PDB file of C-alpha atoms in Angstrom:
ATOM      1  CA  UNK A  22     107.757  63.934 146.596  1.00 42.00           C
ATOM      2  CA  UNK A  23     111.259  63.146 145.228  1.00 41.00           C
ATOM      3  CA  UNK A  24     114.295  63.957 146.624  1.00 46.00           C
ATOM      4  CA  UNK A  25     117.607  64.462 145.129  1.00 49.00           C
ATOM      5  CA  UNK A  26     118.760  65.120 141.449  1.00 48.00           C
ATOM      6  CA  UNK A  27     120.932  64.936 138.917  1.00 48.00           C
ATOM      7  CA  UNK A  28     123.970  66.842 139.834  1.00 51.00           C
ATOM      8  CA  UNK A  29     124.195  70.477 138.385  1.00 52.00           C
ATOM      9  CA  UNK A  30     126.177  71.512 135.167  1.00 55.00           C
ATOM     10  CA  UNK A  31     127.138  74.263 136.855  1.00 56.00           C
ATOM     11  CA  UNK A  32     126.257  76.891 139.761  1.00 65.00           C
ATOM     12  CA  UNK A  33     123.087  78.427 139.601  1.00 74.00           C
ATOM     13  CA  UNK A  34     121.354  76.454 137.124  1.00 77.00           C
ATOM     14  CA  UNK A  35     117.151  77.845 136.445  1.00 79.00           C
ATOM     15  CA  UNK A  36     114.533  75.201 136.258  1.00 80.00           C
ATOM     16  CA  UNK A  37     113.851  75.112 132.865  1.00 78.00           C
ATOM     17  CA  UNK A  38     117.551  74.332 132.343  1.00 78.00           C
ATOM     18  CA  UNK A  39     117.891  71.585 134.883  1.00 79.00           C
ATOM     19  CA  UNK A  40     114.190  70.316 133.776  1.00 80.00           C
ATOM     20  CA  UNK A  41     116.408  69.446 130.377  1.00 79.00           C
ATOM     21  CA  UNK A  42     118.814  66.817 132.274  1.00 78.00           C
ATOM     22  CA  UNK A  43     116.126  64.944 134.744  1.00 79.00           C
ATOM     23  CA  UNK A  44     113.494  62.982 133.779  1.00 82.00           C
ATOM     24  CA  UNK A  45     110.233  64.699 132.580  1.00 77.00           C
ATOM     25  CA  UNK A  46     107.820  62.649 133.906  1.00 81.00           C
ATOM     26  CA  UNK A  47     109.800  62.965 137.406  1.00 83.00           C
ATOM     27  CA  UNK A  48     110.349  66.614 137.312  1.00 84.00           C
ATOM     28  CA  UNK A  49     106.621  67.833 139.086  1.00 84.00           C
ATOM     29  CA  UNK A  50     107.292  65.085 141.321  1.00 87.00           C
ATOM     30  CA  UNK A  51     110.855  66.818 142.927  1.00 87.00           C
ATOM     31  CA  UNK A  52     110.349  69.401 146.082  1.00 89.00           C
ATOM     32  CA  UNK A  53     111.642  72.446 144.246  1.00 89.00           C
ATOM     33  CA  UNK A  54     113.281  75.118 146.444  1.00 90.00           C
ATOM     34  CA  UNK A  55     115.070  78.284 145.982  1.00 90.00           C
ATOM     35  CA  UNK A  56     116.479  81.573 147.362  1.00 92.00           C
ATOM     36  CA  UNK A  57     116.358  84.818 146.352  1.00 96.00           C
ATOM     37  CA  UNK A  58     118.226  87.797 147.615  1.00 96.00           C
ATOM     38  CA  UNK A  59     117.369  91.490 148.307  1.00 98.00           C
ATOM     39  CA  UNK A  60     118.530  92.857 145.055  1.00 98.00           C
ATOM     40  CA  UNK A  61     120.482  95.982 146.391  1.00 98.00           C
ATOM     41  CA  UNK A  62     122.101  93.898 149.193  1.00 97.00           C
ATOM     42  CA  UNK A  63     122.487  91.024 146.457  1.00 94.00           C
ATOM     43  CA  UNK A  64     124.040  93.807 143.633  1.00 95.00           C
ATOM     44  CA  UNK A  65     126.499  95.276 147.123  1.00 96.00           C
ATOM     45  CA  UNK A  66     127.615  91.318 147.457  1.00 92.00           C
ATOM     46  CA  UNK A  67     128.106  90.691 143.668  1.00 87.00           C
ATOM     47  CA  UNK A  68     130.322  94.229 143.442  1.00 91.00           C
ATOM     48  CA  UNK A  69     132.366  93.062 146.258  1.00 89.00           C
ATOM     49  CA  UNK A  70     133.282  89.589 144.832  1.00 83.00           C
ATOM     50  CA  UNK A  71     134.290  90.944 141.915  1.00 79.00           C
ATOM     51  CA  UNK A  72     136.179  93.256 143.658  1.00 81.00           C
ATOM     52  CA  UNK A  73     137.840  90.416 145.805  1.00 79.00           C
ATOM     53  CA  UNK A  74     138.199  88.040 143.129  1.00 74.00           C
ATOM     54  CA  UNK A  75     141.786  86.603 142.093  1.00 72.00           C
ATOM     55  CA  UNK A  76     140.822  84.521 138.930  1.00 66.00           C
ATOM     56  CA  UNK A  77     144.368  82.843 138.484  1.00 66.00           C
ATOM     57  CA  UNK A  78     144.381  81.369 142.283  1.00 65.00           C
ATOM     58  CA  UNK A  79     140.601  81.068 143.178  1.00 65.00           C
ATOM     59  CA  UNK A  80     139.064  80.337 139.083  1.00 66.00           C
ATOM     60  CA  UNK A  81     135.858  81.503 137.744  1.00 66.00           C
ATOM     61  CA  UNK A  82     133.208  80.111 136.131  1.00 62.00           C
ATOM     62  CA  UNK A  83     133.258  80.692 132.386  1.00 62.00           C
ATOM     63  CA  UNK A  84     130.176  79.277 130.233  1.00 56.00           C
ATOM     64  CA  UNK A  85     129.409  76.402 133.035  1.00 55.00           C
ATOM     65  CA  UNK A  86     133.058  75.359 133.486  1.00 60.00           C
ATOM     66  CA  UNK A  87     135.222  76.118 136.206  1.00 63.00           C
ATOM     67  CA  UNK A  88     138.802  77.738 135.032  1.00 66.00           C
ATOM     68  CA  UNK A  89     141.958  77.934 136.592  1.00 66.00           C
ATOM     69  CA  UNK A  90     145.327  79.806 136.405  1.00 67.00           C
ATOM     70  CA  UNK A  91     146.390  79.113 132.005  1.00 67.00           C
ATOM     71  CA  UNK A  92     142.785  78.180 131.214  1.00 65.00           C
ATOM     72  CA  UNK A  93     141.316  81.862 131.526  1.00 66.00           C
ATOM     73  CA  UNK A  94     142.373  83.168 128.542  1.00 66.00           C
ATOM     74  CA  UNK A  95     143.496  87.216 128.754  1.00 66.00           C
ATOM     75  CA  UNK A  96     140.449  89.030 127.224  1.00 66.00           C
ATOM     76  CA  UNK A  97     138.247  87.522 130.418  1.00 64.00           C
ATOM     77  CA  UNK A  98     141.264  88.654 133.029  1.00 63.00           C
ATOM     78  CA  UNK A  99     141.419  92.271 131.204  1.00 65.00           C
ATOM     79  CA  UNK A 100     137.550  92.414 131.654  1.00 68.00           C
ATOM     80  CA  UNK A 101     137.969  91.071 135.684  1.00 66.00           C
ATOM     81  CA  UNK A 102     140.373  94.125 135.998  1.00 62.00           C
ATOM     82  CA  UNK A 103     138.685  96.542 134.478  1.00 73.00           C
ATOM     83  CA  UNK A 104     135.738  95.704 136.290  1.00 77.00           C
ATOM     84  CA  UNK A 105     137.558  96.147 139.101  1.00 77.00           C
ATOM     85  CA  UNK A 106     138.012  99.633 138.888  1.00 82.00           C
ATOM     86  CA  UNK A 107     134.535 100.281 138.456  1.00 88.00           C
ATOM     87  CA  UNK A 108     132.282 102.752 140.501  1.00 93.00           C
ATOM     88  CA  UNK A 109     129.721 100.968 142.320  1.00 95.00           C
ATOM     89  CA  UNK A 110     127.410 103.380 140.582  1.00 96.00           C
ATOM     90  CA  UNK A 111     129.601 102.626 137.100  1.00 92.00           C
ATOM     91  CA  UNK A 112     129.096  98.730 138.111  1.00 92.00           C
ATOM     92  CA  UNK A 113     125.486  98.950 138.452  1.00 95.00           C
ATOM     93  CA  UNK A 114     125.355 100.888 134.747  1.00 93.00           C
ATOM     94  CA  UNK A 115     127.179  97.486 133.605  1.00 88.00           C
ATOM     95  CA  UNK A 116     124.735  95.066 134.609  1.00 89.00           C
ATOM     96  CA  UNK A 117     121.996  97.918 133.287  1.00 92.00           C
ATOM     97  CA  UNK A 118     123.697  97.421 130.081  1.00 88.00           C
ATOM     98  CA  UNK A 119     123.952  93.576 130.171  1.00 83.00           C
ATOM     99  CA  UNK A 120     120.090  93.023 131.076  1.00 86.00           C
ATOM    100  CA  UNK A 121     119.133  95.298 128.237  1.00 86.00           C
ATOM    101  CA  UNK A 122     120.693  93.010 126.175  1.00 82.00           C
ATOM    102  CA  UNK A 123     119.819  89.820 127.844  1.00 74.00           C
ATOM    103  CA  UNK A 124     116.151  87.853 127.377  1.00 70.00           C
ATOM    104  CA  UNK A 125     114.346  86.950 130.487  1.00 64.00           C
ATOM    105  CA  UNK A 126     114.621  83.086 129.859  1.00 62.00           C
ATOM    106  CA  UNK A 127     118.730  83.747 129.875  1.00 65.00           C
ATOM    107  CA  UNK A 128     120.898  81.553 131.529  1.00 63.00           C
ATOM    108  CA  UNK A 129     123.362  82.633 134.854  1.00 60.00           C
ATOM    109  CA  UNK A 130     126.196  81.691 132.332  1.00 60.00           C
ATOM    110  CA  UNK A 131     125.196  84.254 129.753  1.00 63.00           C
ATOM    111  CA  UNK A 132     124.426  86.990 132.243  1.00 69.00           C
ATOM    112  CA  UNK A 133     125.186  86.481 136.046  1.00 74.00           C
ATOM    113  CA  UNK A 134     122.830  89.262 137.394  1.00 82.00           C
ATOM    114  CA  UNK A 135     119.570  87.910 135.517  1.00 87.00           C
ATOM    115  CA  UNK A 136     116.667  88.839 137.807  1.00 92.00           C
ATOM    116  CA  UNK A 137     116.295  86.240 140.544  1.00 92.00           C
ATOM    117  CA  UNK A 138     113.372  85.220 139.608  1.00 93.00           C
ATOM    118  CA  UNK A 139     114.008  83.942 136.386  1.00 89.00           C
ATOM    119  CA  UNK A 140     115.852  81.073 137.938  1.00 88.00           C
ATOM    120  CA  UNK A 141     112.240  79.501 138.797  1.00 90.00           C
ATOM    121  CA  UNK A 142     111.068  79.698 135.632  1.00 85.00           C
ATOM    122  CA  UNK A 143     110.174  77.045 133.769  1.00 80.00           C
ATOM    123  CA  UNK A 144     110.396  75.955 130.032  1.00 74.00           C
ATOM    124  CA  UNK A 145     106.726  77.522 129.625  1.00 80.00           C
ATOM    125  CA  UNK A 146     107.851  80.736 131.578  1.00 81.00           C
ATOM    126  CA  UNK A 147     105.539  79.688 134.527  1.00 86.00           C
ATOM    127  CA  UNK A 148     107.088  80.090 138.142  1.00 91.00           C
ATOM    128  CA  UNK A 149     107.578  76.099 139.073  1.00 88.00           C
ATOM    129  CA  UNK A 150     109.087  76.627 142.365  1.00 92.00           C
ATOM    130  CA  UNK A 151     107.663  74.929 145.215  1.00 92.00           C
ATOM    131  CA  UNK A 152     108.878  76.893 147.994  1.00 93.00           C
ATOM    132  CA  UNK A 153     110.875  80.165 147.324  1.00 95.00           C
ATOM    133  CA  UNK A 154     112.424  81.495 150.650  1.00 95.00           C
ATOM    134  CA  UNK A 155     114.783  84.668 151.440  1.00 96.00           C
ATOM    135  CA  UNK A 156     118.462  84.599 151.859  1.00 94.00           C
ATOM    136  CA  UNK A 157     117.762  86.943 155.202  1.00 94.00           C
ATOM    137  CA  UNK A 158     116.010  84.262 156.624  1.00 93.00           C
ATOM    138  CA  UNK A 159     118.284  81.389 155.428  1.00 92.00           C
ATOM    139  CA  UNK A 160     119.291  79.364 158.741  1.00 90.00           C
ATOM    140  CA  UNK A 161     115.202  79.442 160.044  1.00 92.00           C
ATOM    141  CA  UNK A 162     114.458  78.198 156.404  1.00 92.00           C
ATOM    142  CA  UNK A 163     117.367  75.418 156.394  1.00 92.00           C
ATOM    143  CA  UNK A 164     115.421  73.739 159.259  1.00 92.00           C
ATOM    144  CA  UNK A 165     111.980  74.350 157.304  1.00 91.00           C
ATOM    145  CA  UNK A 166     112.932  72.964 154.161  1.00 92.00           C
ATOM    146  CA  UNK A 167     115.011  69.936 155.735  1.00 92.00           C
ATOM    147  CA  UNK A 168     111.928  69.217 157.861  1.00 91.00           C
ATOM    148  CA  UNK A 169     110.078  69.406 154.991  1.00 91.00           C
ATOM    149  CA  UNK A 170     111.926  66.672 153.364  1.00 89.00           C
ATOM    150  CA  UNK A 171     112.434  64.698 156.545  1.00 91.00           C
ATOM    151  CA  UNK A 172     115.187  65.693 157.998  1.00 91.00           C
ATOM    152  CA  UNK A 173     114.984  65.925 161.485  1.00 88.00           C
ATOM    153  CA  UNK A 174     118.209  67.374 162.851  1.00 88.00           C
ATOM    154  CA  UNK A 175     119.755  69.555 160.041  1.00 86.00           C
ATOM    155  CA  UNK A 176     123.237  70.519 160.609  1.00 86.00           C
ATOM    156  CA  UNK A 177     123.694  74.185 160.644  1.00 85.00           C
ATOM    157  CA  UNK A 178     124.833  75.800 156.967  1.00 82.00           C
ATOM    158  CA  UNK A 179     128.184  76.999 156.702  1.00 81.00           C
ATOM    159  CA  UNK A 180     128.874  80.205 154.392  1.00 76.00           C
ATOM    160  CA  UNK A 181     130.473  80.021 150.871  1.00 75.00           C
ATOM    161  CA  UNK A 182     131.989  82.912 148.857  1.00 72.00           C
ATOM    162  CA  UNK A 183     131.163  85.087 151.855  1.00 77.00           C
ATOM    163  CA  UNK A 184     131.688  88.953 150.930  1.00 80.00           C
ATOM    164  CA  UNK A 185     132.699  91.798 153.782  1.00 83.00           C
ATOM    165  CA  UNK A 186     131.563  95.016 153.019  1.00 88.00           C
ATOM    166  CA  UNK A 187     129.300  97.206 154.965  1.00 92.00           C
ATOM    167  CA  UNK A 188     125.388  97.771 155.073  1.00 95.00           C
ATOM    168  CA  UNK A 189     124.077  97.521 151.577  1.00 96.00           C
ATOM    169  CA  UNK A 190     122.376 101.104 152.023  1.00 97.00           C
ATOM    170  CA  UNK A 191     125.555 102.858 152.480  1.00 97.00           C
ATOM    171  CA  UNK A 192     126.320 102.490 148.847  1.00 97.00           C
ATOM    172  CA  UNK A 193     123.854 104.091 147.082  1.00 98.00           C
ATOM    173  CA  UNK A 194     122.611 107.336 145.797  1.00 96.00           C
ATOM    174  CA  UNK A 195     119.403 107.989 144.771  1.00 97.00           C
ATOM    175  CA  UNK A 196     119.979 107.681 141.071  1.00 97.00           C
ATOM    176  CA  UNK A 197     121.464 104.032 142.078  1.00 98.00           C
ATOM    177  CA  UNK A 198     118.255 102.841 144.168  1.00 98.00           C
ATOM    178  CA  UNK A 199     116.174 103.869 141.606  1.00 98.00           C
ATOM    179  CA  UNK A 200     118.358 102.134 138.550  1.00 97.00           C
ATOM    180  CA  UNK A 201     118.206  98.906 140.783  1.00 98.00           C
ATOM    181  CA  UNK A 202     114.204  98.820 141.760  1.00 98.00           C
ATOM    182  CA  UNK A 203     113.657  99.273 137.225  1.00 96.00           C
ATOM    183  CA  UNK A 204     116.135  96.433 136.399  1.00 95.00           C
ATOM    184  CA  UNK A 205     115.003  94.066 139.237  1.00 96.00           C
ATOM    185  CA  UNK A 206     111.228  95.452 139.395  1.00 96.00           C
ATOM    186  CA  UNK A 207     109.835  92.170 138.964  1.00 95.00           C
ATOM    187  CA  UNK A 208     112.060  90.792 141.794  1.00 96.00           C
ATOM    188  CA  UNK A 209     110.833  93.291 144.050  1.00 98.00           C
ATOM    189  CA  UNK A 210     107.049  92.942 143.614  1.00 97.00           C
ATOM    190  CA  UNK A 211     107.069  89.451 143.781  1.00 95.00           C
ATOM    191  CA  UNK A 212     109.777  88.672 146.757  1.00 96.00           C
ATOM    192  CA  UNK A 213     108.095  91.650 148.476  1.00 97.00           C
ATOM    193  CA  UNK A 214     111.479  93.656 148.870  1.00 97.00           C
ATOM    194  CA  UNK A 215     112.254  97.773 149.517  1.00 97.00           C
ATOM    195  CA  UNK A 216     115.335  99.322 149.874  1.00 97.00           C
TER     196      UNK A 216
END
């Protein structure tokens, strides 16, 4: 078992893209891990940062790169704001749109709400994760997964890009559970999720 990488392009990178940057041969050798999310809590979370989000003072990530203040250019700050004033319901339609026009082996940087579980595929389209845990469970799995790779006394996580909002549940309708279990139905069977 490896451990440690090659540091990411960017956030949120899926196996078969990092598999491009480390070495082949060392690749089966790494402890893979990842998260995934209950996809209507996830969808609540993603709604609310764009919601929150000030591009020109906090940046946003735009094809890999982080971009500040001048370097967003105004079609991407027009497309912030008007998501913005999107529905939840009308927000969820938009990322119905997107992943009909997305392909499953697509990259966070082409479409940010690709299923969750594309991110463990790799190049062959085989899962490749090693361990795949739940964000729910995330400070219990911490101490797992640093055991796991021999770390005895894991400090605890601290929480980045934290939204506020309430209780996923309170946000949908029943037209809006039932658009989110067809465009994540895959993430739900396998991760074992309900509403």
């Amino acid at each position: 078992m490896r451990i440690g990488a090659s540091p990411p392009r960017y956030k949120h990178e899926a196996l078969w893209e990092i598999k491009e940057y480390i070495d082949h041969n060392a690749f089966d050798d790494y402890y893979k891990v990842g998260l995934v999310r209950n996809p209507w809590d996830w969808l609540v979370s993603y709604y609310h940062y764009y919601q929150d989000l000030d591009i020109k003072h906090e940046g946003i990530m735009v094809g890999g790169i982080m971009r500040y203040g001048s370097a967003i250019d105004d079609a991407l700050i027009n497309q912030i704001h008007d998501t913005k004033k999107l529905s939840f319901s009308d927000f969820l339609s938009r990322i119905e749109e997107n992943l009909a026009t997305t392909a499953e082996f697509s990259s966070h940087r082409d479409n940010p709400q690709t299923p969750q579980y594309a991110y463990f595929l790799d190049d062959d389209g085989k899962i490749r994760a090693d361990f795949i845990g739940k964000y729910e469970n995330l400070d219990a799995l911490w101490v797992t997964i640093c055991k796991r790779i021999g770390i005895e006394d894991p400090q605890q996580l601290s929480r980045e890009n934290a939204s506020v909002h309430n209780n996923y549940r309170e946000y949908y309708r029943d037209r809006d559970i039932e658009k989110v279990a067809k465009m994540y139905r895959k993430d739900i069977e396998l991760f074992g999720y309900s509403f």
